[in-house]
Coordinates of C-alpha atoms and ligand atoms in Angstrom, one line a residue:
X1 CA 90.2 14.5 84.4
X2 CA 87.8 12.8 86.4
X3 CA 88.4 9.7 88.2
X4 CA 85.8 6.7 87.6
X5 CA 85.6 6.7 91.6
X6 CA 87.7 7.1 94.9
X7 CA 88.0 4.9 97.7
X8 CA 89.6 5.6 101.1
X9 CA 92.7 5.8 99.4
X10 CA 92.7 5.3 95.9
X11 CA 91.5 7.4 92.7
X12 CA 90.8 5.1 89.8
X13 CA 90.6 6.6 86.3
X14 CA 89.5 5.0 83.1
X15 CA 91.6 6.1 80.2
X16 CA 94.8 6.0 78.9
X17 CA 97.4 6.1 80.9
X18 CA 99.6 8.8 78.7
X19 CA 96.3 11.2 78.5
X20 CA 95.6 10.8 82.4
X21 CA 99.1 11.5 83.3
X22 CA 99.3 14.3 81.4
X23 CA 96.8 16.1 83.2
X24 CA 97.7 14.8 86.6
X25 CA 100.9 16.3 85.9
X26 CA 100.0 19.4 84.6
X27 CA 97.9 19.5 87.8
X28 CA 100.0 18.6 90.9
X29 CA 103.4 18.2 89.3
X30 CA 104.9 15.2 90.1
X31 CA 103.4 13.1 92.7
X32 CA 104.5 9.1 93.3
X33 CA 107.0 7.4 95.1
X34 CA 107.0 4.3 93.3
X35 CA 105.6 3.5 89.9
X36 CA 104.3 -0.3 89.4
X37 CA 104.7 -0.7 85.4
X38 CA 103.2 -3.9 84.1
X39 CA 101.8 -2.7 81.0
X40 CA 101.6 -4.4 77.3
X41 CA 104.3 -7.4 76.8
X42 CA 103.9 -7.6 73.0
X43 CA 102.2 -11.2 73.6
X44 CA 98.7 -10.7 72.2
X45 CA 97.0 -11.0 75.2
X46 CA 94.6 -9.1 74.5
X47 CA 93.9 -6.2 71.7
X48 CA 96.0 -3.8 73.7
X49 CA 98.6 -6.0 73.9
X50 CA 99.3 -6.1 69.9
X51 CA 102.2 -3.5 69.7
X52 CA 102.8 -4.6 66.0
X53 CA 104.0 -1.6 64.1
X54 CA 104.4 0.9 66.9
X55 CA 107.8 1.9 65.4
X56 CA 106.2 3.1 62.6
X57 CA 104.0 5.5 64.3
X58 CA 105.9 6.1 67.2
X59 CA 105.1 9.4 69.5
X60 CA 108.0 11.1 69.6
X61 CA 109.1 11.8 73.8
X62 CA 109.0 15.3 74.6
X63 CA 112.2 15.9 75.7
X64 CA 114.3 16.6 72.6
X65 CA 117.6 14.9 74.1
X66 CA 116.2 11.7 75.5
X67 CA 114.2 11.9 72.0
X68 CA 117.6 11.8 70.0
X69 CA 119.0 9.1 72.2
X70 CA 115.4 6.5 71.7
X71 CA 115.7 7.1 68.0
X72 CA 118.6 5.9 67.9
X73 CA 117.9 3.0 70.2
X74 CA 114.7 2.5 68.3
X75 CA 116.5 2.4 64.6
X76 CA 119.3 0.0 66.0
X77 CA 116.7 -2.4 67.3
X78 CA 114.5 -2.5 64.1
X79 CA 117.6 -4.2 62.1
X80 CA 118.2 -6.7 65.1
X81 CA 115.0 -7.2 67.0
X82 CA 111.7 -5.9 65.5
X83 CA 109.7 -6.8 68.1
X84 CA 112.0 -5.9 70.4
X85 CA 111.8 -2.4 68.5
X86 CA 107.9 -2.0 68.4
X87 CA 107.7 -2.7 72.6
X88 CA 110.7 0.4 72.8
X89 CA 108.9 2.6 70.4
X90 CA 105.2 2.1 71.9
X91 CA 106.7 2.5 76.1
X92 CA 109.4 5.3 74.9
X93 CA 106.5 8.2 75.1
X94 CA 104.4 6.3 78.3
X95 CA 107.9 5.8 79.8
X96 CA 108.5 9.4 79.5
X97 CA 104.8 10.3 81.2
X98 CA 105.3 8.0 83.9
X99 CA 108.2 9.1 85.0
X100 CA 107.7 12.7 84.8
X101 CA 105.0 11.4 87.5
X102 CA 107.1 10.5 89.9
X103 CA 108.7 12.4 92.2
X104 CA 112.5 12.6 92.3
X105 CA 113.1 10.0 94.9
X106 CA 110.6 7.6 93.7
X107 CA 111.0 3.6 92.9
X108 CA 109.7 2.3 89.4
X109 CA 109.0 -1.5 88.7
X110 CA 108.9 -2.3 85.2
X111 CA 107.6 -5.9 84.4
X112 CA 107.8 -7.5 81.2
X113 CA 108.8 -10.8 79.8
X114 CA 112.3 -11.8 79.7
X115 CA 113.1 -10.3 76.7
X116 CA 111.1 -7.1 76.5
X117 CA 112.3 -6.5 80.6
X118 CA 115.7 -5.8 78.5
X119 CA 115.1 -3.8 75.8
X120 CA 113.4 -1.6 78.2
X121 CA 115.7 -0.9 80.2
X122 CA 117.9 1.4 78.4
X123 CA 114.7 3.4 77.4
X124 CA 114.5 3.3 81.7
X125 CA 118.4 4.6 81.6
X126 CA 117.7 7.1 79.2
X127 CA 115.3 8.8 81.1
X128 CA 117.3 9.3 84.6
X129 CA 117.0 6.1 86.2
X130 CA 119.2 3.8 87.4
X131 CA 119.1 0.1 87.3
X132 CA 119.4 -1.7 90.4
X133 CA 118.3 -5.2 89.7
X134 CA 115.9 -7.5 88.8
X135 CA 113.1 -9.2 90.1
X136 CA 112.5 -12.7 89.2
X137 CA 108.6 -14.0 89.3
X138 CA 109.1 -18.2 89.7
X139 CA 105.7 -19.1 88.9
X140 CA 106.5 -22.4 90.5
X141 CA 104.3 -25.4 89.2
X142 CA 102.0 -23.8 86.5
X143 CA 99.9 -26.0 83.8
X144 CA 102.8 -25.6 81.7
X145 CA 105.1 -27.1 83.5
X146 CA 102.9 -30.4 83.7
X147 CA 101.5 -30.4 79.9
X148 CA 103.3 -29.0 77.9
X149 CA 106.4 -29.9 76.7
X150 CA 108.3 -27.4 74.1
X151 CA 110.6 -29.7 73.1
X152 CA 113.1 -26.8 71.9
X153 CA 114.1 -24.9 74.9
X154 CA 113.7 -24.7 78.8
X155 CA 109.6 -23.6 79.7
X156 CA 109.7 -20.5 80.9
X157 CA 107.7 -20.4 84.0
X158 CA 108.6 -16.8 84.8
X159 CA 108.2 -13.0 84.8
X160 CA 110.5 -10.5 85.1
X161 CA 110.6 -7.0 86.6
X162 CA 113.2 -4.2 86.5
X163 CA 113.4 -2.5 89.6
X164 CA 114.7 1.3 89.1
X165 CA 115.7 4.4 91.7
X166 CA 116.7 7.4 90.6
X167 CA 118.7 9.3 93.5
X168 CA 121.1 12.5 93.5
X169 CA 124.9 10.8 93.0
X170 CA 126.2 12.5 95.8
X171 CA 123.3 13.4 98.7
X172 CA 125.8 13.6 101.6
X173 CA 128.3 16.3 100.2
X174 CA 127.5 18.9 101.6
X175 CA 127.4 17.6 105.2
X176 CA 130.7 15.4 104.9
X177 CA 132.3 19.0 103.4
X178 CA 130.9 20.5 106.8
X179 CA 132.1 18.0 108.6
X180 CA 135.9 18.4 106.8
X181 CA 136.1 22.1 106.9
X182 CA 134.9 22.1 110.9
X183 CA 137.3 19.0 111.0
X184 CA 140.4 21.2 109.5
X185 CA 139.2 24.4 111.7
X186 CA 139.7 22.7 114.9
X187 CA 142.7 20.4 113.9
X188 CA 141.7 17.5 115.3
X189 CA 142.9 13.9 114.3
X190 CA 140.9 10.5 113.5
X191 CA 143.9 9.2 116.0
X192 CA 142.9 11.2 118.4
X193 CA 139.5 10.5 118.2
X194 CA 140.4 7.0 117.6
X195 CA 142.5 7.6 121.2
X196 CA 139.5 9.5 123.4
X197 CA 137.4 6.7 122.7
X198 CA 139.2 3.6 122.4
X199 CA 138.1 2.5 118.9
X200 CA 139.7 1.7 115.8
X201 CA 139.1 4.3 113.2
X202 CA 135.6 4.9 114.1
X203 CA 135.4 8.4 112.5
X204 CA 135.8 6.6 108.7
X205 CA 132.7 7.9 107.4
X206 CA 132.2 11.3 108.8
X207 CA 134.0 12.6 106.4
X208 CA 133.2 11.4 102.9
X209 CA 129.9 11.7 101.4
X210 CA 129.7 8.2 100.0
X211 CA 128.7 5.7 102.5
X212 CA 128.5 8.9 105.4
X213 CA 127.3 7.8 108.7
X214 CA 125.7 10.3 111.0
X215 CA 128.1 9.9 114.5
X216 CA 126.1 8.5 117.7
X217 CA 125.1 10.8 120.2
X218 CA 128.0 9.5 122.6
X219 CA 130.7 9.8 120.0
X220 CA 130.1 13.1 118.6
X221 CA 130.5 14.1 122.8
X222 CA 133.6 12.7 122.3
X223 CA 134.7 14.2 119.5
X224 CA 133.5 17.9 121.0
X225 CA 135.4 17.1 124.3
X226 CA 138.2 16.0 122.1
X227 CA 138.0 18.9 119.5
X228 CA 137.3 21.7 121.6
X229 CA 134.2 22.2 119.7
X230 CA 132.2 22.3 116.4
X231 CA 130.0 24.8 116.0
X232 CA 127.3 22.2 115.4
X233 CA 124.7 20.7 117.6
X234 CA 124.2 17.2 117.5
X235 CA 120.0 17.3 116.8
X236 CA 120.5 19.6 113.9
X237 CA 122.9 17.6 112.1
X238 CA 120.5 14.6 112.6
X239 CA 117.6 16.5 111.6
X240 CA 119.8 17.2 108.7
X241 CA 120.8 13.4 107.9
X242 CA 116.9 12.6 108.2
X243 CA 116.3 15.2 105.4
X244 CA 118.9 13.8 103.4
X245 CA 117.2 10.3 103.8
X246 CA 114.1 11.9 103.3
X247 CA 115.0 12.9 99.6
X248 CA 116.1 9.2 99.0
X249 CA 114.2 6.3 97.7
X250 CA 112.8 4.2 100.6
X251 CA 113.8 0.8 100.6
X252 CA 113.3 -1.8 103.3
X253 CA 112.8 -5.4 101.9
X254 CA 112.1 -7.9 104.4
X255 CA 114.5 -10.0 105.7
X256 CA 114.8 -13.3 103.9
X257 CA 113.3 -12.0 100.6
X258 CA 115.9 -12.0 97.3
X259 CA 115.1 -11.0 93.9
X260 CA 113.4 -14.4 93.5
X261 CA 109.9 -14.3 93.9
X262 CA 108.2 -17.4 94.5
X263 CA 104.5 -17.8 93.7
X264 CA 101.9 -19.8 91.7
X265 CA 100.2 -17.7 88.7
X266 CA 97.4 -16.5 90.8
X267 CA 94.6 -18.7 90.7
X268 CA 91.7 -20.1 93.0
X269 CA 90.1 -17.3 95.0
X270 CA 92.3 -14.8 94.3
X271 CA 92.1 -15.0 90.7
X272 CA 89.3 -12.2 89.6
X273 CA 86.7 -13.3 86.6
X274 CA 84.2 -11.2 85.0
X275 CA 81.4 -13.6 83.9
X276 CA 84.1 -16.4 84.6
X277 CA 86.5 -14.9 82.0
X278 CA 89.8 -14.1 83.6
X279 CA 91.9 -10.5 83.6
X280 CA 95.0 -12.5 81.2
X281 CA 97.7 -11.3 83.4
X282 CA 96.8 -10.7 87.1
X283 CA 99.6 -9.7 89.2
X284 CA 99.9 -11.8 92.8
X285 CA 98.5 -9.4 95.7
X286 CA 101.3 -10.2 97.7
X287 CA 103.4 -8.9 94.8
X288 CA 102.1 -5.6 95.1
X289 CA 102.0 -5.2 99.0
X290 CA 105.3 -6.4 98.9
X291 CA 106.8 -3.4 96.8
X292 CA 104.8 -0.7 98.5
X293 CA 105.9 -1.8 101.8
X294 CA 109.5 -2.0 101.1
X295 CA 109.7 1.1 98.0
X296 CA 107.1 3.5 99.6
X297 CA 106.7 5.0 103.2
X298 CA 103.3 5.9 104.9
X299 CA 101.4 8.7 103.1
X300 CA 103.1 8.7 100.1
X301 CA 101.6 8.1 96.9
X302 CA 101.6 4.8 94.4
X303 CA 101.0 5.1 90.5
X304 CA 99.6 1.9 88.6
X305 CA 98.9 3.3 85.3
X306 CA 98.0 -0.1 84.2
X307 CA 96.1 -1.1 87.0
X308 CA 94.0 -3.9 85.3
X309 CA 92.6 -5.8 89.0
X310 CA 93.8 -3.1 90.7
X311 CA 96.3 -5.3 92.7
X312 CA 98.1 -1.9 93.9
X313 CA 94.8 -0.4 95.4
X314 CA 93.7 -3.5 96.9
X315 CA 96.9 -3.9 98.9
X316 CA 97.2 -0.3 100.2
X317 CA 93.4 -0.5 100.8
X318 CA 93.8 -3.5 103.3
X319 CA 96.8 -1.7 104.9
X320 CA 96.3 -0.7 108.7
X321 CA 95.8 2.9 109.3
X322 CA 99.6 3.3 110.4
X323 CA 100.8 1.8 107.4
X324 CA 98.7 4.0 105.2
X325 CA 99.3 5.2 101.2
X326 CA 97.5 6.6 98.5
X327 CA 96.7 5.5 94.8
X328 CA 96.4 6.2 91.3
X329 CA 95.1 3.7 89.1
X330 CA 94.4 3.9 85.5
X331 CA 93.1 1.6 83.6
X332 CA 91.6 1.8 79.3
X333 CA 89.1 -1.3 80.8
X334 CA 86.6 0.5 82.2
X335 CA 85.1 -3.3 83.2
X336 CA 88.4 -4.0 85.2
X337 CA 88.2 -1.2 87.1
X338 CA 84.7 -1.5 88.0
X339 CA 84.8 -5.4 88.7
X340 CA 87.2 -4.1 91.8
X341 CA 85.4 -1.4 92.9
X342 CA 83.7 -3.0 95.5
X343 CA 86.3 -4.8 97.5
X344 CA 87.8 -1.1 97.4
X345 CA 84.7 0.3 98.7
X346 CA 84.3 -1.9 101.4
X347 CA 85.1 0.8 104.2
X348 CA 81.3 2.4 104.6
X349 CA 82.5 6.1 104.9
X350 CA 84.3 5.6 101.5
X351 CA 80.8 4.3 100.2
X352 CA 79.1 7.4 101.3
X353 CA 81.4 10.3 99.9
X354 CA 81.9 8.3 96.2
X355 CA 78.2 7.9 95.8
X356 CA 78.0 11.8 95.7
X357 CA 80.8 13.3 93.7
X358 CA 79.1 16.1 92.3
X359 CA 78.8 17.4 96.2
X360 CA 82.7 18.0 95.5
X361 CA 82.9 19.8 92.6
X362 CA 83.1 16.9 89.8
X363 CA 86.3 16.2 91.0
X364 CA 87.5 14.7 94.2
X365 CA 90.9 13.8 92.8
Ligands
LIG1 C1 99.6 -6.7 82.1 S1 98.0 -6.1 82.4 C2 98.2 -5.5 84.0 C3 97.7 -6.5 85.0 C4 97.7 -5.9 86.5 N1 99.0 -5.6 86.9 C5 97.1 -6.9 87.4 O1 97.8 -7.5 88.3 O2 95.9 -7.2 87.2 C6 98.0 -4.6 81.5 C7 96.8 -3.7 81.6 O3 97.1 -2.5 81.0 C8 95.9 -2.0 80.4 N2 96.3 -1.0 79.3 C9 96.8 -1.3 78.1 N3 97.1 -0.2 77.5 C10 96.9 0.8 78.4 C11 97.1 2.3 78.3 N4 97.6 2.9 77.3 N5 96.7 3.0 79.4 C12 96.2 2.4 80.5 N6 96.0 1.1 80.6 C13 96.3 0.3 79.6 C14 95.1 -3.2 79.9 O4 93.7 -3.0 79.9 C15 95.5 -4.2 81.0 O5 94.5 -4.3 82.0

């Protein structure tokens, strides 16, 4: 597969998301650190958003256990909530793709409308992740909330996005059962730890692998003077701990922001328009810098298989150079994709090299 172009740091491909991902991952294995999902709602927002029927010619998911399991799922939910069953049967097999693209300690974000964000998520469970919340989009004072008036139920002014990790249970074993064996070798005491340094059971969480806590440089000195010595030096078992972390899902939110997110459906400038028509459902930018900031670290990679403006590239594109990531975007609007390509291409090097592709091969993936 060949992408449509590349940018600085960005490959965009036009196609389907389930065929591109297949041969991405048949190519480099898996590759993201965070997935950004906001893919068909069921709403008929545009042709590819029509999901009618999918549960009659569902593709099955190529893993015969989590298979068994979204049958199942799928069956219940026909009786009970047909649409609800047509969303599970067409995202069950992209579901699969996606996260077979992501990398062990990656982050997904799966947006949907109220509704579908929950009959997704056990598809989500299914396939290895865990749920750790939701994400709320308050679209604040939208043209609905001054027209319209229902008359039945509340307007629903918002958006809503499962936010999923998928970690090891238990990453700190095998250093907290170091730490007890070198603990139980030596015979020393969290009282007499406690004692050397004057502190209340400091040594708690050296010695469980939930919650563990790498000892600071001055303590662990006092637990050698105390201990007569483990046979451990201090930087390894940091370098260690920083593996450890490594393998986990980043995650720094910034202060002050909950799983509310307040912001007006984009409009103004921001809002993109391809011979003044609209994309139906553009993400906020700040959304998607947001996310990668807090789920990703620098250099790692960000998939947005339905990338429609490209909100993901155009964040990580306006990044400073410290702060730097890479993207894959995939898009079936070809007209999408190109309507961003410029603001991607606005770094002149980047120009250069994707006016010449065939000087790499074809592909410059
Ligand atoms: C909800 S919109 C995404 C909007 C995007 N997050 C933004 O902020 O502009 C869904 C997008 O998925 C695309 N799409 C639908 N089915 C697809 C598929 N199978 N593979 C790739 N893209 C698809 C549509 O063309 C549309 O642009």
């Amino acid at each position: 597969v060949i992408p449509l172009y590349t940018s600085r740091r960005t490959s965009a491909y036009f196609g389907d998301c389930r065929d591109v991902l297949a041969h991405l991952i048949a190519k480099r294995g898996a590759f993201a650190s965070m997935a950004w999902i906001d893919g068909p709602y069921g709403m008929g927002k545009g042709e590819w958003d029509r999901l009618t029927g999918a549960r009659h010619n569902r593709s099955a998911v190529p893993d015969e256990a989590v298979e068994a399991r979204v049958s199942r799922y799928v069956d219940l939910l026909s009786d009970l909530d047909p649409d609800g069953a047509d969303l599970a049967a067409w995202y069950a097999p992209v579901l699969y793709r996606i996260s077979a693209a992501c990398l062990q300690s990656a982050s997904a974000y799966v947006w949907n409308t109220d509704a579908g964000e929950a009959v997704l998520r056990p598809i989500m469970q299914a396939l290895g992740w865990t749920f750790r919340g939701r994400v709320t989009w308050d679209k604040m004072t939208t043209k609905a909330l001054i027209g319209a008036n229902d008359m039945r139920t509340w307007l629903d002014v918002t958006e809503v996005c499962g936010f999923y990790q998928r970690e090891p249970a238990d990453l700190f074993e095998a250093l907290a059962s170091r730490m007890c064996s070198e603990r139980d070798r030596v015979g020393v005491s969290r009282a007499a730890i406690d004692a050397a340094a004057g502190t209340s059971n400091v040594s708690q969480y050296w010695w469980q692998s939930r919650g563990w806590r790498l000892p600071t440089r001055p303590m662990w000195d006092i637990l050698q003077r105390v201990s007569g010595g483990f046979r451990w030096d201090w930087e390894d078992l940091r370098r260690e701990e920083e593996g450890v972390r490594a393998a986990c899902p980043a995650f720094s939110a910034p202060i002050g922001v909950s799983n509310v997110w307040r912001h007006n459906a984009v409009s103004g400038s921001e809002r993109l328009r391809i011979n003044g028509e609209a994309h139906p459902c553009q993400k906020p930018l700040a959304f998607a810098e947001r996310a990668i900031l807090a789920s990703t670290r620098p250099g790692e990679v960000v998939l947005d298989p339905f990338a429609g403006t490209c909100r993901c590239a155009v964040a990580v594109e306006r990044l400073p150079a410290s702060e730097a990531r890479e993207v894959v975007s995939i898009d079936t609007d070809r007209c999408w994709l190109e309507a961003v390509r410029p603001s991607l291409l606005s770094d002149p090097m980047a120009t250069a090299t994707a006016a010449q592709p065939s000087l790499f091969g074809g592909s410059r993936e």
